[in-house]
Coordinates of C-alpha atoms and ligand atoms in Angstrom, one line a residue:
X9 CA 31.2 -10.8 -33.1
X10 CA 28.2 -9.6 -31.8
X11 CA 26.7 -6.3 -33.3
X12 CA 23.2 -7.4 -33.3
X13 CA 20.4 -5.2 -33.6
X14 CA 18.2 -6.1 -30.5
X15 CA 15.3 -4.8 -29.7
X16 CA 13.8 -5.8 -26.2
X17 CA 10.5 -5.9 -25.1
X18 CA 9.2 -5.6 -21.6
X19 CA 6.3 -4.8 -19.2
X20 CA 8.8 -3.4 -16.7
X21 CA 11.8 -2.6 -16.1
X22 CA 13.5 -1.6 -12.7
X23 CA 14.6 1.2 -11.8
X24 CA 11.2 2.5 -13.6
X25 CA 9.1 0.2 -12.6
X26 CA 8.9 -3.1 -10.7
X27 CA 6.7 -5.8 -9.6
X28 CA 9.0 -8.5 -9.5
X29 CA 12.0 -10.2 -10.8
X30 CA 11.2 -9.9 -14.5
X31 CA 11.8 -6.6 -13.4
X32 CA 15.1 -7.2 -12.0
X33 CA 15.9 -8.7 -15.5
X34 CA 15.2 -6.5 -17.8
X35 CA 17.2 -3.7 -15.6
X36 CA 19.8 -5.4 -16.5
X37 CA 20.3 -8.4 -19.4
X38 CA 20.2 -5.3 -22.2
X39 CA 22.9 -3.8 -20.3
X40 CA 25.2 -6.8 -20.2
X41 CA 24.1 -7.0 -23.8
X42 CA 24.8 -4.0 -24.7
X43 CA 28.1 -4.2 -22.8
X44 CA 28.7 -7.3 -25.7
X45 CA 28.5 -4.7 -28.3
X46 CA 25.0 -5.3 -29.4
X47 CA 22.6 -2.3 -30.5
X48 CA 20.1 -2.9 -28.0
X49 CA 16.5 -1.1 -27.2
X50 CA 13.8 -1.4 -24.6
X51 CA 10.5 -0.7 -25.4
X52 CA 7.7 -0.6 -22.3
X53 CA 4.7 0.9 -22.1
X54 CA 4.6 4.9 -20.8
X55 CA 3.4 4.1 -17.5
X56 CA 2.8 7.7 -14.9
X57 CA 5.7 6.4 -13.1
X58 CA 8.0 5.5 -15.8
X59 CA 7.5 8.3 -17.5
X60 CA 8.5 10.2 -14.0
X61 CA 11.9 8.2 -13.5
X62 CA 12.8 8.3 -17.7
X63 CA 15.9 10.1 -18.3
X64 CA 16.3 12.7 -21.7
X65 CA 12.6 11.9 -22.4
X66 CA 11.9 13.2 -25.4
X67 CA 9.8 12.3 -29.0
X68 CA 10.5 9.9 -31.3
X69 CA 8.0 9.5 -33.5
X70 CA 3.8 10.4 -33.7
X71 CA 3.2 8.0 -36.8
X72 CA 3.1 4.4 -36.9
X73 CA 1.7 2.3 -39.6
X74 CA -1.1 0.2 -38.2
X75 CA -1.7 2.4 -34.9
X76 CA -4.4 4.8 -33.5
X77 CA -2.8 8.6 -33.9
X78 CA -3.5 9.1 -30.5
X79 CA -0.5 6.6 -29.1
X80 CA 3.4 8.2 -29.3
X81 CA 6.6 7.2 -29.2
X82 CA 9.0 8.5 -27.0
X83 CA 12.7 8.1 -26.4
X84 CA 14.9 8.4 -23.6
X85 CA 17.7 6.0 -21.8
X86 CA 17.3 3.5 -19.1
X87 CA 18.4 5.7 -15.8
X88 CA 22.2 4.9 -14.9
X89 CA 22.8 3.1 -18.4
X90 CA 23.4 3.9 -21.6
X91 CA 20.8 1.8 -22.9
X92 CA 18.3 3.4 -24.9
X93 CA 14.7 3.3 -24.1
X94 CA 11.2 3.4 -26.2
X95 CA 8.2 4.3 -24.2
X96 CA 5.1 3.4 -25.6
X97 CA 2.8 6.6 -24.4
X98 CA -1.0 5.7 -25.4
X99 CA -2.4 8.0 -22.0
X100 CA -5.7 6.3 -22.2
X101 CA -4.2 3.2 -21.6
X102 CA -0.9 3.9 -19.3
X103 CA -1.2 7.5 -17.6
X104 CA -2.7 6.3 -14.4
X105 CA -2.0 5.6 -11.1
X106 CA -1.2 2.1 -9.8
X107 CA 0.7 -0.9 -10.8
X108 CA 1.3 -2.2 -14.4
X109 CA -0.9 -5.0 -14.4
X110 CA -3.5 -4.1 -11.4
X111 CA -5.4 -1.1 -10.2
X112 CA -4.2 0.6 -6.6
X113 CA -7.2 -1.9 -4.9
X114 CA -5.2 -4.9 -6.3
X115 CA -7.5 -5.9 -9.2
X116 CA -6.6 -6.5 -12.5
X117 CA -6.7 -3.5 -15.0
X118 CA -10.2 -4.5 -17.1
X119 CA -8.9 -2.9 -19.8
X120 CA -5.4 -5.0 -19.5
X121 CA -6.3 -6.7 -23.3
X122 CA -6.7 -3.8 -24.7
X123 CA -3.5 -2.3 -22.9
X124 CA -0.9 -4.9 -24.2
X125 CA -2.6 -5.1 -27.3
X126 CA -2.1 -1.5 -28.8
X127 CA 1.8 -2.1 -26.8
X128 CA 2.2 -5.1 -29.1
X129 CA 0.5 -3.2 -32.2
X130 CA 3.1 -0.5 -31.3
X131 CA 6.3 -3.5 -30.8
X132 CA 4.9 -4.5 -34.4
X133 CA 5.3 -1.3 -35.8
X134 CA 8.7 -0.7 -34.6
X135 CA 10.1 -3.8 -35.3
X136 CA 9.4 -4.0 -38.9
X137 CA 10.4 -0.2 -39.4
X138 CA 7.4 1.6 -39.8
X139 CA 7.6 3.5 -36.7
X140 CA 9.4 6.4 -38.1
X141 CA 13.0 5.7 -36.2
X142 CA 14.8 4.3 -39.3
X143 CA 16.4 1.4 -37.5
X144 CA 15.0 -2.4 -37.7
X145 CA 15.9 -4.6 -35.3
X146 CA 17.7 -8.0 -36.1
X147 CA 15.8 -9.7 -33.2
X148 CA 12.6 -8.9 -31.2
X149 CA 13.2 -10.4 -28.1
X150 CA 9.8 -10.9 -26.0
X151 CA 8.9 -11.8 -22.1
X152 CA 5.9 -12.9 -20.2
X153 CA 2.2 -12.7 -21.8
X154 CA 2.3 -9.2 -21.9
X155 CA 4.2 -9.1 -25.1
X156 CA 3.0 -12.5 -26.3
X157 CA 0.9 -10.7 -29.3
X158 CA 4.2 -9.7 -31.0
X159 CA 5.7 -12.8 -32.3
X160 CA 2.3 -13.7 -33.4
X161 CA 1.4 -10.0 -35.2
X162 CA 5.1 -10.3 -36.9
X163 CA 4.7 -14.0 -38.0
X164 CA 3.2 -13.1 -41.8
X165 CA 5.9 -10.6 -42.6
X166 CA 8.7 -12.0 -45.0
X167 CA 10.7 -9.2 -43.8
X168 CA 10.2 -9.5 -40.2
X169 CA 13.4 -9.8 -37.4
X170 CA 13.9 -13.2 -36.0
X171 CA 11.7 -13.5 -32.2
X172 CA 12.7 -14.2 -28.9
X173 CA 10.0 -15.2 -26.1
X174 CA 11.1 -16.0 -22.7
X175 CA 9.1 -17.6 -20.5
X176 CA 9.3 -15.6 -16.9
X177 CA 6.5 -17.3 -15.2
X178 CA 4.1 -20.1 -17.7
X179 CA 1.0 -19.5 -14.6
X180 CA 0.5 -16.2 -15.6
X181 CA -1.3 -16.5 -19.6
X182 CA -2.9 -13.4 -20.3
X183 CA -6.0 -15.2 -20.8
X184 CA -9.2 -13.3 -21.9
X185 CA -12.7 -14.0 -23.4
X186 CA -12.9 -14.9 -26.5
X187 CA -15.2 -11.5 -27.7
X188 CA -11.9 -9.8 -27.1
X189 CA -10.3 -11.4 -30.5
X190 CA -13.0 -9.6 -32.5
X191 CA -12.9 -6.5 -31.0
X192 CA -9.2 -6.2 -30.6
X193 CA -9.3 -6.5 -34.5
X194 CA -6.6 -9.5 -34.6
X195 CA -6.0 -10.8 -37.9
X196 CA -8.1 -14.0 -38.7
X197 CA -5.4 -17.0 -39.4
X198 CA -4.5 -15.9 -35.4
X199 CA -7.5 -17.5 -34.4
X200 CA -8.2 -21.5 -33.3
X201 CA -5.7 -24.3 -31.6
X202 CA -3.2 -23.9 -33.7
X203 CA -3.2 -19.5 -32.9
X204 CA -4.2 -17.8 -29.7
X205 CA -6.8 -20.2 -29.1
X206 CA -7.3 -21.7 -25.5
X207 CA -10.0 -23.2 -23.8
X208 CA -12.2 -21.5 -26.2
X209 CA -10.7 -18.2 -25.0
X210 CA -8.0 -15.7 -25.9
X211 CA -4.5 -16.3 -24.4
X212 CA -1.7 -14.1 -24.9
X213 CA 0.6 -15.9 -24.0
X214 CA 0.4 -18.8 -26.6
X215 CA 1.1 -16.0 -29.6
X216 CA 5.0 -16.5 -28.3
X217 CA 4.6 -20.0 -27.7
X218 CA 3.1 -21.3 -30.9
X219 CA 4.8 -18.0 -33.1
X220 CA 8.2 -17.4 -31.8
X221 CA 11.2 -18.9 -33.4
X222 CA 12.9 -19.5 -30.3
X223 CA 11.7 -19.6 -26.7
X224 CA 13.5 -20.0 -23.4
X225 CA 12.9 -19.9 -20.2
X226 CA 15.0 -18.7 -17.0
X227 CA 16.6 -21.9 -15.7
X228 CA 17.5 -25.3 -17.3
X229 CA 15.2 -27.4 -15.0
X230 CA 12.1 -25.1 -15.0
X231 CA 12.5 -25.9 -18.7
X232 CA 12.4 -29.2 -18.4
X233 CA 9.2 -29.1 -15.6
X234 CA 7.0 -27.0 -17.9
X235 CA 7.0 -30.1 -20.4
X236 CA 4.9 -32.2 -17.5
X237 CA 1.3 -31.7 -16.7
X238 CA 2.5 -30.9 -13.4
X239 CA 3.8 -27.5 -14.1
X240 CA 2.6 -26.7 -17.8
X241 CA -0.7 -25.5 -16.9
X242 CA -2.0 -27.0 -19.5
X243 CA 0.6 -25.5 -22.2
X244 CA 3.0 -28.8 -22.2
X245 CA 1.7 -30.6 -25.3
X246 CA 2.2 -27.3 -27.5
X247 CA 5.6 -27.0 -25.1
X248 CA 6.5 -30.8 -26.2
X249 CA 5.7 -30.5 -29.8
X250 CA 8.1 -26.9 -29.5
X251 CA 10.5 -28.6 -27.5
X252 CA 13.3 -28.3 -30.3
X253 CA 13.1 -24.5 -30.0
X254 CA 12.8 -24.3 -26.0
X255 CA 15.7 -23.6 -24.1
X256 CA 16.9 -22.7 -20.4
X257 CA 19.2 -20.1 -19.3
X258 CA 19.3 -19.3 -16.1
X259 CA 18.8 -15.5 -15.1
X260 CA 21.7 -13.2 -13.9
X261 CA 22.6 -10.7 -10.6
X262 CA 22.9 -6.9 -11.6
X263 CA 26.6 -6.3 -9.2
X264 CA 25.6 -2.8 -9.2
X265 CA 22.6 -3.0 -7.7
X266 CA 22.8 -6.1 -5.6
X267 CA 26.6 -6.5 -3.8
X268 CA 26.9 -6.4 -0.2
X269 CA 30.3 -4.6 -0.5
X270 CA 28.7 -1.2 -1.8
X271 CA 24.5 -1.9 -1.6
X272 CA 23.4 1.9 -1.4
X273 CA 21.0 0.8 0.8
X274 CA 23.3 -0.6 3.9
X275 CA 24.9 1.1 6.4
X276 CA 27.6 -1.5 7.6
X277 CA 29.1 -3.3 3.9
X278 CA 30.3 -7.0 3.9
X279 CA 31.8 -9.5 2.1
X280 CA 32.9 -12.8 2.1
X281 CA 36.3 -12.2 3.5
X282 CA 34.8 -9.7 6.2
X283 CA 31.8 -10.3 7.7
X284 CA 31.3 -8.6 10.7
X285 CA 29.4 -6.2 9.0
X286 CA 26.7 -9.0 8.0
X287 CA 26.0 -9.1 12.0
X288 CA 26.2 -5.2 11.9
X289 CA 23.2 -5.4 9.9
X290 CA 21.6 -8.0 11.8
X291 CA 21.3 -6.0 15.0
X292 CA 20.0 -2.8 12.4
X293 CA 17.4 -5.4 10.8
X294 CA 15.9 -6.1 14.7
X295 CA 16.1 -2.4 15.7
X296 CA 14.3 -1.8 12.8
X297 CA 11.5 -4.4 12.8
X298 CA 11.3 -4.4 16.9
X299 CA 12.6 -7.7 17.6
X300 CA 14.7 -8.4 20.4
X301 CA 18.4 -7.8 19.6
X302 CA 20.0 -10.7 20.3
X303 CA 23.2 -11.9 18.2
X304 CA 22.9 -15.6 18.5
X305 CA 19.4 -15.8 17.5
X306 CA 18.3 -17.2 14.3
X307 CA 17.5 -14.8 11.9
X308 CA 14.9 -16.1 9.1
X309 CA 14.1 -13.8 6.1
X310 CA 11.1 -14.1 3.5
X311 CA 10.6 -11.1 0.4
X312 CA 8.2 -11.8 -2.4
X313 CA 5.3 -11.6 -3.4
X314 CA 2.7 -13.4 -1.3
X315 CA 1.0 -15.8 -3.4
X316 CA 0.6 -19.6 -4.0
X317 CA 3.5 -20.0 -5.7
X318 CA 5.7 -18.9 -3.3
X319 CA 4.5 -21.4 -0.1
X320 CA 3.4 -18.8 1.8
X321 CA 1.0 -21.3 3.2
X322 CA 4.0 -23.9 4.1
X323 CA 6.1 -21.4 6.5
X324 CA 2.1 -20.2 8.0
X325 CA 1.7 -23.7 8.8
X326 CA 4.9 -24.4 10.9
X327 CA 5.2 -20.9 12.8
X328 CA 4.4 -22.8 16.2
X329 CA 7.4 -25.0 15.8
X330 CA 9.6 -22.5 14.4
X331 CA 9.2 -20.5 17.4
X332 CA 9.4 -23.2 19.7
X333 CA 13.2 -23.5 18.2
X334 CA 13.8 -19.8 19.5
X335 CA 14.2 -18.6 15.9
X336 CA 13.0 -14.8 14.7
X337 CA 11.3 -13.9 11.0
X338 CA 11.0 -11.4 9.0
X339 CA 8.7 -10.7 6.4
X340 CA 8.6 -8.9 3.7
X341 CA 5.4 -8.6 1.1
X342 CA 2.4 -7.6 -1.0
X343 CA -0.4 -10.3 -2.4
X344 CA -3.0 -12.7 -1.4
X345 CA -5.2 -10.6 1.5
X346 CA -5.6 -13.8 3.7
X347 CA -2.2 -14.6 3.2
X348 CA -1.3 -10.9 4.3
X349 CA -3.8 -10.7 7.2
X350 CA -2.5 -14.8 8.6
X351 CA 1.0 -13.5 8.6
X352 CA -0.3 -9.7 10.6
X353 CA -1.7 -12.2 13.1
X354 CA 1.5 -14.5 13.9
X355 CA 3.6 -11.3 14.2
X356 CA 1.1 -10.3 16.7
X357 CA 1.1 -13.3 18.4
X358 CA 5.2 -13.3 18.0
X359 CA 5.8 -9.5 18.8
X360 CA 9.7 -10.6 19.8
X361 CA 10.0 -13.0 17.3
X362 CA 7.9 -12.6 13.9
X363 CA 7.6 -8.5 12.0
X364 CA 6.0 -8.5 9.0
X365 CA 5.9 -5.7 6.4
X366 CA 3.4 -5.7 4.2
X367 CA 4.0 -3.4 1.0
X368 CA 6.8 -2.8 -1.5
X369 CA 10.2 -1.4 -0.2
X370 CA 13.3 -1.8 -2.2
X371 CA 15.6 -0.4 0.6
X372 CA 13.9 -3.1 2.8
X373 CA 14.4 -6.1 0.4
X374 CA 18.0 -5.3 0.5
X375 CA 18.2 -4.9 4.7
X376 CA 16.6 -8.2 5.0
X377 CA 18.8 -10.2 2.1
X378 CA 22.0 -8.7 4.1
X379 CA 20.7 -9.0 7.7
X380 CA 18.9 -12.1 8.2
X381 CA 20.9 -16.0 8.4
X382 CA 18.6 -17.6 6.6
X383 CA 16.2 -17.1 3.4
X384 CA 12.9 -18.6 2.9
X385 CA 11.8 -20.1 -0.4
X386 CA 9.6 -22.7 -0.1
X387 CA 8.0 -22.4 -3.9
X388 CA 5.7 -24.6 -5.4
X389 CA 7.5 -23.4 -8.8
X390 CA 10.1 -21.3 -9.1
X391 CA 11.3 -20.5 -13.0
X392 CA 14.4 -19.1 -11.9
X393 CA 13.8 -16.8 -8.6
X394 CA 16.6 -14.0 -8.1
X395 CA 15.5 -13.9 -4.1
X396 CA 17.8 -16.8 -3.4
X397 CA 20.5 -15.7 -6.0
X398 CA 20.6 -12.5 -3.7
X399 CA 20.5 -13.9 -0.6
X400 CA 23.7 -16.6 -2.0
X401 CA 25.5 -13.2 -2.4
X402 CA 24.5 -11.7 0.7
X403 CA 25.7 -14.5 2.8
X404 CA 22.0 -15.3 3.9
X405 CA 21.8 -19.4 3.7
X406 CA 18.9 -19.9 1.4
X407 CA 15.8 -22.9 2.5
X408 CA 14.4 -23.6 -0.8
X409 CA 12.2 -26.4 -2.2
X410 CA 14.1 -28.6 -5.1
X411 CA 12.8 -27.0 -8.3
X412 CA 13.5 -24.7 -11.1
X413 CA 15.7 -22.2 -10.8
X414 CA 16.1 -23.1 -7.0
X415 CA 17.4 -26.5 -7.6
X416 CA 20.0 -24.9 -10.1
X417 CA 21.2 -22.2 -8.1
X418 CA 21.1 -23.8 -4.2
X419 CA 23.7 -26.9 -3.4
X420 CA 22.2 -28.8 -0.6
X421 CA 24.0 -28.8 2.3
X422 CA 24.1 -33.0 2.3
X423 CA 26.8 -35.3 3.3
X424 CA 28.5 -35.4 0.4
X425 CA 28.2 -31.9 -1.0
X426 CA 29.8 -30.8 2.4
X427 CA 32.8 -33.1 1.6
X428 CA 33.2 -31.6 -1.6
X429 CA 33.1 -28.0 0.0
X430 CA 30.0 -27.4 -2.3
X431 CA 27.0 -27.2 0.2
X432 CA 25.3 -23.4 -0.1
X433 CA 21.8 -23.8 1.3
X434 CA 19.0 -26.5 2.6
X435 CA 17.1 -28.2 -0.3
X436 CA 13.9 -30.5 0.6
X437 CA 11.7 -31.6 -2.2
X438 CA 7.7 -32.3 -1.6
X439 CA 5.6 -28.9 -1.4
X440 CA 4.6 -29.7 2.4
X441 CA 4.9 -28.5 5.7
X442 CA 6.3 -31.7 6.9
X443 CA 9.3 -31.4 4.6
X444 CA 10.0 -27.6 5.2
X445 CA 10.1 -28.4 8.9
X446 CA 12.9 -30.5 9.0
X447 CA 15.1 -28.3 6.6
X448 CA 14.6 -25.3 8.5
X449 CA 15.8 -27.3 11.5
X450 CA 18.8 -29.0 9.7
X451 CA 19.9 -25.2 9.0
X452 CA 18.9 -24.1 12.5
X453 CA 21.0 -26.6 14.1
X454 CA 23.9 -26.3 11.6
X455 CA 24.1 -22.3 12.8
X456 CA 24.0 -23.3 16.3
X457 CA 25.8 -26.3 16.8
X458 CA 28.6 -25.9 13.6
X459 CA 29.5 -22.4 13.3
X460 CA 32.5 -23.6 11.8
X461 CA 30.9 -25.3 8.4
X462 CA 28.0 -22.9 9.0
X463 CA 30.7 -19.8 7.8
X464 CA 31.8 -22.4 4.9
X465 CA 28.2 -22.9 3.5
X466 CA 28.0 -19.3 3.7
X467 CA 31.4 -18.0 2.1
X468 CA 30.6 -21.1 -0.3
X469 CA 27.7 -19.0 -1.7
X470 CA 28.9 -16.0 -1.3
X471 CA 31.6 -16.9 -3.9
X472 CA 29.4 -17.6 -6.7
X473 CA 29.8 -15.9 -9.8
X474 CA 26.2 -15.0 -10.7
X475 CA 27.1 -12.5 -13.3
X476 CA 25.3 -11.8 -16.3
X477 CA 27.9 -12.4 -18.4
X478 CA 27.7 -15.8 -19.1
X479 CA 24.1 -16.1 -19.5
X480 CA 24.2 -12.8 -22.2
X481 CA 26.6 -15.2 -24.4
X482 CA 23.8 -17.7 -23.8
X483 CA 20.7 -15.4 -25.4
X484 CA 23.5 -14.3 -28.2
X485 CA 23.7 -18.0 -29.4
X486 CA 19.9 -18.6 -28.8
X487 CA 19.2 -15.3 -31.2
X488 CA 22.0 -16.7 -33.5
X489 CA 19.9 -19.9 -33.6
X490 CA 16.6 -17.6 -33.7
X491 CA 17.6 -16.2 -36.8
X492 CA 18.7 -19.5 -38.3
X493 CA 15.1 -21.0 -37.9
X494 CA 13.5 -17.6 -38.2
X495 CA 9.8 -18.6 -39.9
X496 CA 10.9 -22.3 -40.2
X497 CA 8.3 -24.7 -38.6
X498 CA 8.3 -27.1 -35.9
Ligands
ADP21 P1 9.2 -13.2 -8.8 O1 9.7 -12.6 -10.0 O2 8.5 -14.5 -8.9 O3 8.4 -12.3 -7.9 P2 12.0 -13.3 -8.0 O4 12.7 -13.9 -6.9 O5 12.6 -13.7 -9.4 O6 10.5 -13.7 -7.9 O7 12.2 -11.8 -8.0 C1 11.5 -11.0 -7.0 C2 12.1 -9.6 -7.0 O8 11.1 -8.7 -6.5 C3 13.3 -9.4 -6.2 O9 14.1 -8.4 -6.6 C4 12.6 -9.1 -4.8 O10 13.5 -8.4 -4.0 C5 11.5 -8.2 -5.3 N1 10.4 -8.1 -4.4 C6 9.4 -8.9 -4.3 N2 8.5 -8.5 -3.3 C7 9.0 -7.3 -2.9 C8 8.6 -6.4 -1.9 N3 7.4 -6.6 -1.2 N4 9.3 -5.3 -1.7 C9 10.5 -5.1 -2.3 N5 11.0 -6.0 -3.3 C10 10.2 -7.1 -3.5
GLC22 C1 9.2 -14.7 -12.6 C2 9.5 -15.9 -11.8 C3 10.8 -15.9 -11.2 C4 11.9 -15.4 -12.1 C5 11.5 -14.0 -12.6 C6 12.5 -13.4 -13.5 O1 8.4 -13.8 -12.0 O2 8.4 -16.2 -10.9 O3 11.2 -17.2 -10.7 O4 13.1 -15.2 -11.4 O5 10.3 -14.1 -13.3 O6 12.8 -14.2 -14.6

């Protein structure tokens, strides 16, 4: 079985570089792939920092059909794996400093078409041979906008590998002005409603929706939401009319890196049959973010990125009742200025009770995952989120709002999912204020006034198998499937 030829393409990749959980993801689905026997390769652009973190960097190839001679190829291994690693290295367009997507003052890259275009020129080349490595991949799997050209470049080529294009977040399109299709040089056919065509613009994103042979996305119910108005952002009919070749799978924890037993970045480890050194961490989380160090106080963590999606808003909007319940947060976060500068102000107003961090700290994601009782993730969407996965392995009861990936992976702690020993977390299911309230204080009370089932909800989640493993069988069957259909229409 397996032995497919894989290749895997990606905007980032931790530990080289990370903005968020795609991230997470790609650090870690090739290696339970690879781990299945499968010939696997990531390819991601050469950005400073990756290049910096690359292990055995070295080059592969200077000549690719269909690509400016300025742009290389070079080839080293995913650091800790043994997963082989392409590095697209076009200077002009990655050798800076900053983020992948945005400049250090938080704006976009103006340049970002012309970025992820020569990266998906470069994808092209490698996935139908002409790169100079002498291997072909069986399957180009793609993820996120940023790699949305590929499927779409590859579509004409009777010899092309079967494509893969997951769906990490369906807000974000890659959407630019329409000028960009001429000068980007992009094949004619490409263009119109039934190419890369929207709202008279150029969108990435639709080259893997409308080209791909198969696309997923990262839990079961997100792929059923994106098929609504509600959530398609405007992509649902083309999502409907491809709704034979979209699938869910629900995204996977990397044990290595996130396992309170051994996390490199605790002092005190834990786990489910030993948890005194969850409180251990606890006291270190206060002494580290200044709040008072009491035991018994309820401990609420937030870490993401600070934007709409996440119902930032929601948790500004009941601080004053939250700390009227004696309660402490901690914050965690980089995004929307006002959202950063409201949550500076409540911790200034809180000094005892709120800290907030704002910037990007690994080490501190993982202190607040194993130090705080409670998790905050009130999204407005969530395709899959890894933030409550983490915090259901790290004992840290999880709030969340009932959809996507949340509503797959949290077990509201009702009535009857407490009888059958199943309750992990607090669900509650309108995007409002008025409904996050009262699941805080469900959870708040349930610490205080049940320690007993509060330790059951906790173990409960804690036991959860949220390996990769099963969900790496699940993309081998969808590529299996891929290849099947591979340039049959829908
Ligand atoms: P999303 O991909 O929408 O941002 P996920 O929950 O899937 O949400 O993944 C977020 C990942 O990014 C997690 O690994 C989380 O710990 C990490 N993360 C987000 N913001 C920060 C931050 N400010 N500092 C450190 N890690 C962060
Ligand atoms: C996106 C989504 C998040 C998901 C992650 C990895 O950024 O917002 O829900 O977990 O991608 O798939």
């Amino acid at each position: 079985m397996a032995n497919n030829k894989i290749l895997f393409v990606t905007s980032e990749a931790y530990p080289l570089i990370k903005t968020g959980g795609l991230g997470d993801v790609a650090g870690s689905l090739p290696v339970a792939l690879k781990a299945q026997r499968n010939d696997i390769r990531i390819i991601m652009p050469a950005y400073r920092d990756a290049m910096r973190k690359a292990e055995k960097l070295g080059f592969a190839s200077f000549h690719m059909e269909g690509v400016p001679e300025t742009v290389r190829l070079l080839e080293g291994r995913l650091p800790g794996t043994t997963v082989k690693l392409l590095l697209v290295d076009s200077p002009v367009h990655f050798d800076r400093p900053g983020g992948p997507y945005a400049a250090p003052d938080g704006h976009d890259w103006g340049d970002n078409a012309e970025r992820f275009a020569t990266f998906a020129r470069v994808v092209s080349a490698v996935a139908l041979n002409k790169a100079g490595l002498d291997w072909q991949p069986d399957i180009v799997h793609c993820n996120d906008w940023q790699s949305g050209l590929v499927p779409a470049l590859l579509s004409q080529h009777p010899n092309r590998p079967a494509t893969i294009f997951t769906i990490h977040n369906l807000a974000y399109h890659g959407h630019f002005d329409s000028s960009k299709f001429q000068s980007l040089h992009l094949p004619h056919f490409l263009w119109g409603m039934q190419g890369l065509e929207f709202h008279h613009g150029l969108s990435f994103i639709k080259g893997g929706l409308v080209f791909a042979d198969m696309i997923n996305t990262v839990s079961p119910t997100y792929a059923e939401e994106i098929r609504t108005p509600h959530f398609g952002y405007g992509l649902d009919g083309l999502l409907n009319h491809r709704a034979d070749r979209l699938v869910g799978i629900l995204n996977g924890v990397d044990y290595k890196q996130w396992n309170p037993a051994n996390d490199l970045y605790l002092k005190h480890h834990f786990d489910s049959h030993k948890l005194d050194g969850k409180a251990k961490n606890k006291d270190e989380l206060q002494k580290q973010f200044g709040l008072s160090q009491q035991a018994d106080t309820p401990l609420l963590g937030l870490v993401g990125r600070l934007v709409e999606q996440k119902g930032i808003d929601l948790v500004l909007d009941i601080i004053p009742q939250l700390m009227e319940l004696d309660v402490q947060l901690v914050v965690l976060g980089t995004g929307a200025k006002t959202f950063q500068a409201k949550l500076e102000a409540a911790a200034a107003k809180y000094p005892q009770q709120i800290a907030v961090h704002i910037g990007f700290s690994e080490a501190m994601a993982h202190q607040i995952e194993a130090g705080a009782d409670m998790f905050l993730m009130p999204s407005r969407f969530e395709p899959c989120g890894l933030n409550q996965i983490y915090s259901l392995c790290y004992g840290t009861v999880p709030i969340v709002r009932h959809t996507g990936g949340l509503a797959d992976t949290v077990i509201d702690a009702n009535e009857e999912n407490i009888k059958l020993g199943q309750a992990s977390g607090f669900h509650f299911e309108h995007a409002s204020a008025h409904e996050l309230l009262p699941a805080c204080q469900r959870a708040i009370s349930t610490y205080r006034q049940q320690p007993k089932l509060w330790k059951k909800i906790i173990t409960t989640g804690m036991k959860q198998d949220f390996s990769w493993k099963q969900s790496a069988k699940h993309y081998l069957e969808l590529y299996q499937t891929a290849q099947q259909l591979r340039g049959k229409h829908s």
